[in-house]
XYZ file of C-alpha atoms in Angstrom:
370
model
C 98.823 -10.869 124.948
C 98.754 -8.840 122.232
C 95.095 -7.691 123.178
C 96.204 -6.768 126.582
C 99.386 -4.790 125.319
C 97.064 -2.981 122.900
C 94.487 -2.218 125.790
C 97.286 -1.428 127.964
C 98.643 1.061 125.310
C 95.496 2.763 124.850
C 95.038 3.366 128.213
C 98.531 5.180 128.545
C 97.699 7.189 125.546
C 94.415 8.482 127.110
C 96.322 9.130 130.646
C 98.862 11.133 128.840
C 96.247 13.109 126.776
C 93.965 13.998 129.750
C 96.442 17.022 130.887
C 96.083 18.563 127.476
C 92.371 18.620 127.676
C 92.163 20.029 130.998
C 93.823 22.892 129.944
C 91.246 25.655 129.675
C 91.645 27.497 126.249
C 92.949 31.040 126.153
C 90.371 33.695 125.222
C 91.430 34.985 121.737
C 91.272 38.919 120.796
C 91.896 40.425 117.510
C 93.875 43.440 116.945
C 92.719 44.660 113.694
C 94.378 47.713 112.491
C 93.180 48.252 108.374
C 92.903 51.743 107.364
C 92.087 53.564 104.453
C 91.843 56.855 106.074
C 94.416 58.843 107.952
C 97.181 56.300 108.940
C 98.269 56.752 112.861
C 102.016 56.003 113.200
C 100.632 54.715 116.918
C 99.236 51.609 115.421
C 102.535 49.579 115.664
C 103.404 50.525 119.060
C 99.816 49.921 120.092
C 100.027 46.555 118.684
C 103.276 45.936 120.027
C 102.317 47.238 123.886
C 98.793 45.692 123.857
C 100.095 41.997 122.323
C 102.719 42.098 125.433
C 100.084 43.165 127.854
C 97.235 40.967 126.745
C 99.073 37.768 126.529
C 100.589 38.595 130.192
C 96.760 38.421 131.270
C 96.355 35.149 129.258
C 95.050 36.001 126.190
C 95.770 34.591 122.533
C 96.464 37.580 120.473
C 95.954 37.667 116.802
C 96.902 40.867 115.132
C 95.658 41.655 111.433
C 95.404 44.429 108.683
C 92.989 41.980 106.252
C 89.482 43.127 105.852
C 89.201 39.477 104.226
C 89.323 37.842 107.444
C 85.455 39.199 108.132
C 84.636 37.293 104.985
C 84.725 34.025 107.571
C 82.160 34.657 110.233
C 83.118 31.304 111.520
C 86.641 32.395 112.186
C 85.372 35.753 113.495
C 83.148 34.024 115.842
C 86.101 32.515 118.026
C 87.204 35.798 119.104
C 85.934 37.085 122.220
C 87.064 40.436 121.553
C 87.752 42.531 118.311
C 90.050 45.557 118.891
C 89.634 48.213 116.304
C 92.939 50.265 116.558
C 92.447 53.578 114.627
C 90.625 51.691 111.738
C 89.908 54.990 109.662
C 88.076 55.493 106.495
C 87.583 58.556 104.372
C 84.591 60.411 105.482
C 83.245 61.525 102.063
C 83.989 58.278 100.083
C 82.148 55.249 100.484
C 84.160 53.425 98.602
C 86.808 53.797 101.243
C 84.805 51.256 103.697
C 85.677 47.746 103.869
C 82.701 46.701 106.259
C 80.229 46.177 103.400
C 77.858 43.453 102.366
C 78.334 40.147 104.065
C 81.201 41.691 106.499
C 78.567 44.058 108.183
C 76.502 40.837 108.487
C 79.546 39.040 109.948
C 80.322 42.108 112.609
C 76.423 42.452 113.645
C 76.377 38.680 114.196
C 79.444 38.800 116.386
C 77.986 41.674 118.451
C 74.495 40.227 118.655
C 76.108 36.903 120.019
C 77.789 38.510 123.023
C 81.027 39.613 121.424
C 83.205 42.376 122.599
C 84.133 45.470 121.006
C 87.057 48.012 121.778
C 87.518 50.827 119.674
C 90.561 53.092 120.118
C 90.642 56.737 118.791
C 90.688 56.865 115.371
C 88.083 53.836 115.347
C 85.198 56.663 115.524
C 86.606 58.520 112.427
C 85.352 55.345 110.603
C 82.382 53.688 108.497
C 80.464 56.994 108.322
C 77.950 55.681 105.537
C 76.820 52.768 107.986
C 74.034 53.925 110.848
C 74.703 50.756 112.879
C 78.366 51.042 113.535
C 78.091 54.787 114.313
C 75.539 53.677 117.130
C 77.673 50.839 118.131
C 80.508 52.986 118.670
C 78.678 55.718 120.505
C 79.867 58.660 118.758
C 81.476 59.819 115.565
C 84.534 62.039 115.156
C 83.763 65.758 114.416
C 87.108 67.490 114.379
C 90.228 68.079 116.905
C 91.970 71.169 118.154
C 95.061 71.462 116.722
C 98.172 69.585 117.408
C 98.790 67.666 120.482
C 98.381 69.585 123.407
C 98.726 68.425 127.134
C 95.417 68.375 128.557
C 93.799 67.538 132.074
C 91.676 64.115 132.042
C 89.539 63.332 134.556
C 88.285 59.761 136.071
C 84.288 59.236 136.587
C 83.400 58.050 140.033
C 82.167 54.539 138.867
C 83.527 51.177 138.829
C 84.844 50.085 135.503
C 88.057 48.090 134.725
C 89.098 50.625 132.318
C 89.622 53.368 134.950
C 90.070 51.055 138.179
C 93.886 51.900 138.133
C 93.596 55.585 136.321
C 94.533 58.440 138.558
C 91.652 60.883 139.408
C 93.014 63.544 137.274
C 95.765 63.207 135.043
C 97.683 65.399 132.569
C 98.112 63.759 129.055
C 99.190 64.718 125.555
C 97.088 63.504 122.872
C 94.924 64.535 120.109
C 91.798 65.490 121.507
C 88.553 64.096 119.681
C 85.246 66.321 119.416
C 82.171 63.942 118.532
C 79.153 64.119 116.744
C 76.095 62.001 117.198
C 77.164 61.110 120.874
C 74.702 58.672 122.560
C 72.930 61.052 125.333
C 72.428 57.699 127.291
C 76.225 57.088 127.539
C 77.959 58.589 130.624
C 81.699 59.126 130.088
C 84.323 57.289 131.984
C 86.939 59.841 131.300
C 86.615 63.439 130.492
C 88.829 66.331 129.350
C 88.768 69.826 130.685
C 88.318 72.072 127.232
C 90.054 74.813 128.894
C 93.383 72.906 129.776
C 94.086 72.931 125.823
C 92.849 76.439 125.517
C 89.381 75.693 124.134
C 86.524 77.374 125.071
C 83.632 75.843 126.871
C 82.954 75.055 130.454
C 81.624 71.494 130.481
C 83.680 68.313 130.102
C 84.380 66.610 126.615
C 83.784 63.050 126.637
C 87.181 60.842 126.264
C 86.295 57.226 126.939
C 82.809 55.166 127.540
C 81.360 51.800 127.615
C 78.182 50.524 126.905
C 75.913 47.491 126.124
C 74.807 47.208 122.497
C 72.360 44.663 120.899
C 74.027 41.866 123.106
C 77.658 42.811 123.246
C 79.548 45.088 125.200
C 81.374 48.258 123.259
C 84.402 50.088 124.812
C 86.016 53.046 123.070
C 88.664 55.591 124.358
C 89.665 58.560 122.367
C 93.381 57.867 123.739
C 96.056 56.772 121.913
C 97.185 58.932 119.008
C 100.732 59.339 120.030
C 103.449 57.046 119.784
C 104.473 57.808 123.013
C 100.894 57.034 124.641
C 101.624 53.070 124.028
C 104.651 53.379 126.399
C 102.431 55.224 128.832
C 101.296 52.590 131.599
C 97.991 54.681 132.284
C 96.999 54.391 128.794
C 98.058 50.575 128.292
C 96.376 49.799 131.491
C 93.107 52.007 130.719
C 92.835 50.330 127.179
C 93.437 46.502 128.732
C 90.767 47.315 131.500
C 88.039 48.208 128.286
C 89.485 44.778 126.655
C 88.856 42.944 130.140
C 85.374 44.554 130.141
C 84.629 43.746 126.835
C 85.598 40.391 127.155
C 83.157 39.995 130.338
C 86.201 39.605 132.762
C 87.661 41.973 135.350
C 84.813 42.293 137.729
C 85.846 43.299 141.377
C 85.818 40.346 144.041
C 82.458 40.421 146.106
C 82.244 42.568 149.048
C 80.448 40.953 152.040
C 79.111 43.461 154.868
C 78.058 42.722 158.218
C 75.053 44.825 158.403
C 74.894 45.398 161.952
C 78.182 47.147 161.566
C 76.201 49.925 159.071
C 73.265 50.395 161.669
C 72.567 54.081 162.849
C 69.699 55.611 164.621
C 68.327 58.850 162.899
C 65.472 60.626 161.683
C 64.365 59.546 157.897
C 65.761 61.939 155.326
C 63.346 64.419 153.332
C 61.736 66.154 156.326
C 63.107 64.315 159.624
C 59.568 62.920 160.396
C 59.832 60.564 163.321
C 62.570 58.445 164.174
C 64.125 55.442 162.126
C 66.979 52.794 162.329
C 69.043 52.786 158.933
C 71.572 49.844 157.745
C 73.802 51.774 155.646
C 74.728 48.880 153.994
C 76.775 50.022 150.950
C 78.482 52.668 152.439
C 82.392 52.476 151.940
C 82.049 49.652 149.194
C 84.985 50.851 146.866
C 83.501 51.603 143.420
C 80.183 50.679 144.159
C 77.608 51.729 141.094
C 74.448 51.506 143.523
C 72.995 52.157 146.832
C 71.254 49.413 149.079
C 69.814 50.494 152.162
C 67.557 48.753 154.663
C 65.405 51.160 156.955
C 62.959 50.712 159.691
C 60.456 53.843 159.923
C 59.224 53.645 163.609
C 55.340 54.474 164.504
C 54.513 58.126 163.046
C 57.764 58.165 160.827
C 57.696 58.947 157.265
C 60.639 59.875 154.054
C 58.752 63.315 152.953
C 57.750 63.677 149.949
C 61.050 64.900 147.438
C 61.763 64.920 143.809
C 64.030 61.989 142.640
C 66.567 62.285 139.944
C 66.970 58.351 139.387
C 64.635 55.277 139.507
C 64.281 53.810 143.329
C 62.957 50.649 144.747
C 61.339 50.061 147.843
C 60.494 46.729 148.946
C 58.597 45.672 152.271
C 59.824 43.498 154.582
C 57.459 43.914 157.131
C 54.859 46.079 158.805
C 52.592 48.722 156.515
C 52.909 51.802 154.768
C 51.701 54.522 152.082
C 53.939 55.347 149.303
C 52.898 58.147 147.322
C 54.418 59.332 143.752
C 53.140 62.579 141.900
C 50.024 62.598 144.361
C 49.315 59.039 143.578
C 48.995 56.975 146.901
C 49.363 52.893 147.439
C 49.221 50.808 150.252
C 52.329 48.577 150.850
C 51.984 45.213 153.032
C 55.174 42.900 153.362
C 56.015 41.007 150.224
C 55.111 44.139 147.941
C 57.562 46.127 145.916
C 57.056 49.883 144.901
C 58.951 50.989 141.823
C 59.434 54.640 141.716
C 60.604 56.512 138.274
C 63.203 59.330 137.675
C 61.397 62.728 137.900
C 58.478 61.804 140.301
C 57.959 63.567 143.995
C 57.921 60.422 146.068
C 57.390 59.768 149.825
C 56.610 56.935 151.951
C 55.289 56.731 155.702
C 54.625 54.219 158.241
C 51.227 53.099 159.230
C 49.540 50.634 161.748
C 51.485 49.429 165.169
C 54.679 47.824 163.792
C 57.615 49.398 162.455
C 57.709 49.552 158.245
C 61.229 48.026 157.401
C 61.847 48.519 153.916
C 64.670 47.862 151.468
C 65.512 50.500 149.425
C 67.692 50.742 146.248
C 68.853 53.148 143.552
C 71.547 53.698 141.482
C 74.281 56.030 142.207
C 74.375 59.339 140.053
C 76.475 58.889 137.103
C 75.797 55.099 136.333
C 75.608 53.985 133.170
C 72.291 52.359 132.332
C 72.431 48.887 131.057
């Protein structure tokens, strides 16, 4: 009888424990705000605002200003994202930098294992004597115009969680950073019109960007200098979207398209040579980052030779054709694919008796390369 009671107790205890085991672990983020350079008085409001917003989205939040945390690689490894909140150092004083020695190894290992980094404002004004940090961040702070003027910020025509709810243009009060060593491969998510703050120059200035770096995902925004920024839902949502992206969350739900509804009869582009049936498959997809087309070139039809400013892919579904790129011609048959490079002059024509049916894919202008 005693053995039966012990067995029953064990079963009940295991049953009571099972609901706890079924609960998914919350992703953890580190809000890190240690400074040795200029100390922004917006740090404390930022920690409060992001803690509240992140918890509402299901994150477990740890806030710290202790660089010794990075002495323990196993402890850092548990985070999904490290947020560097205006973590300034002194540009001319290497001794002001705390990512040194094994702490550098910890941060590099975190990123290379797929960890996310979010840099906010003064995070670009940091660790000037560590090249890897500058490459990870994407740029370094150079200077800023005086004061905190109201500037006009424009959202890029891209799908990214950090700008999904951001208005097309917005007036914001901030300290506007000018950057050195900006990675030319980066395409900004937000830009500033310099004339809106009385600065010279007609070209937009980068404010925020995101890139994949050595296995991790890095988002940076120059917004967030003022205390008032962190009571502005546009700024908080912008940074939270960056956190979601760095944590590999926040992807759009899929869009399923009925190809028949996108079919049109039209001459082929670039020369209008002959007739074609086109399926504009991705037209109307919100926030799309690439185009995906199907086109049937009827007998004698061709897409005329034209320069391309992005890589393109032609995959042959049926029929036969000839593709040319900068004077080199190749024959295409079903099951073959032509990859065409940026800057080439390309064209493709139908040959034979059957229509040449192609799948054509290319990135939209302004889409960041992975």
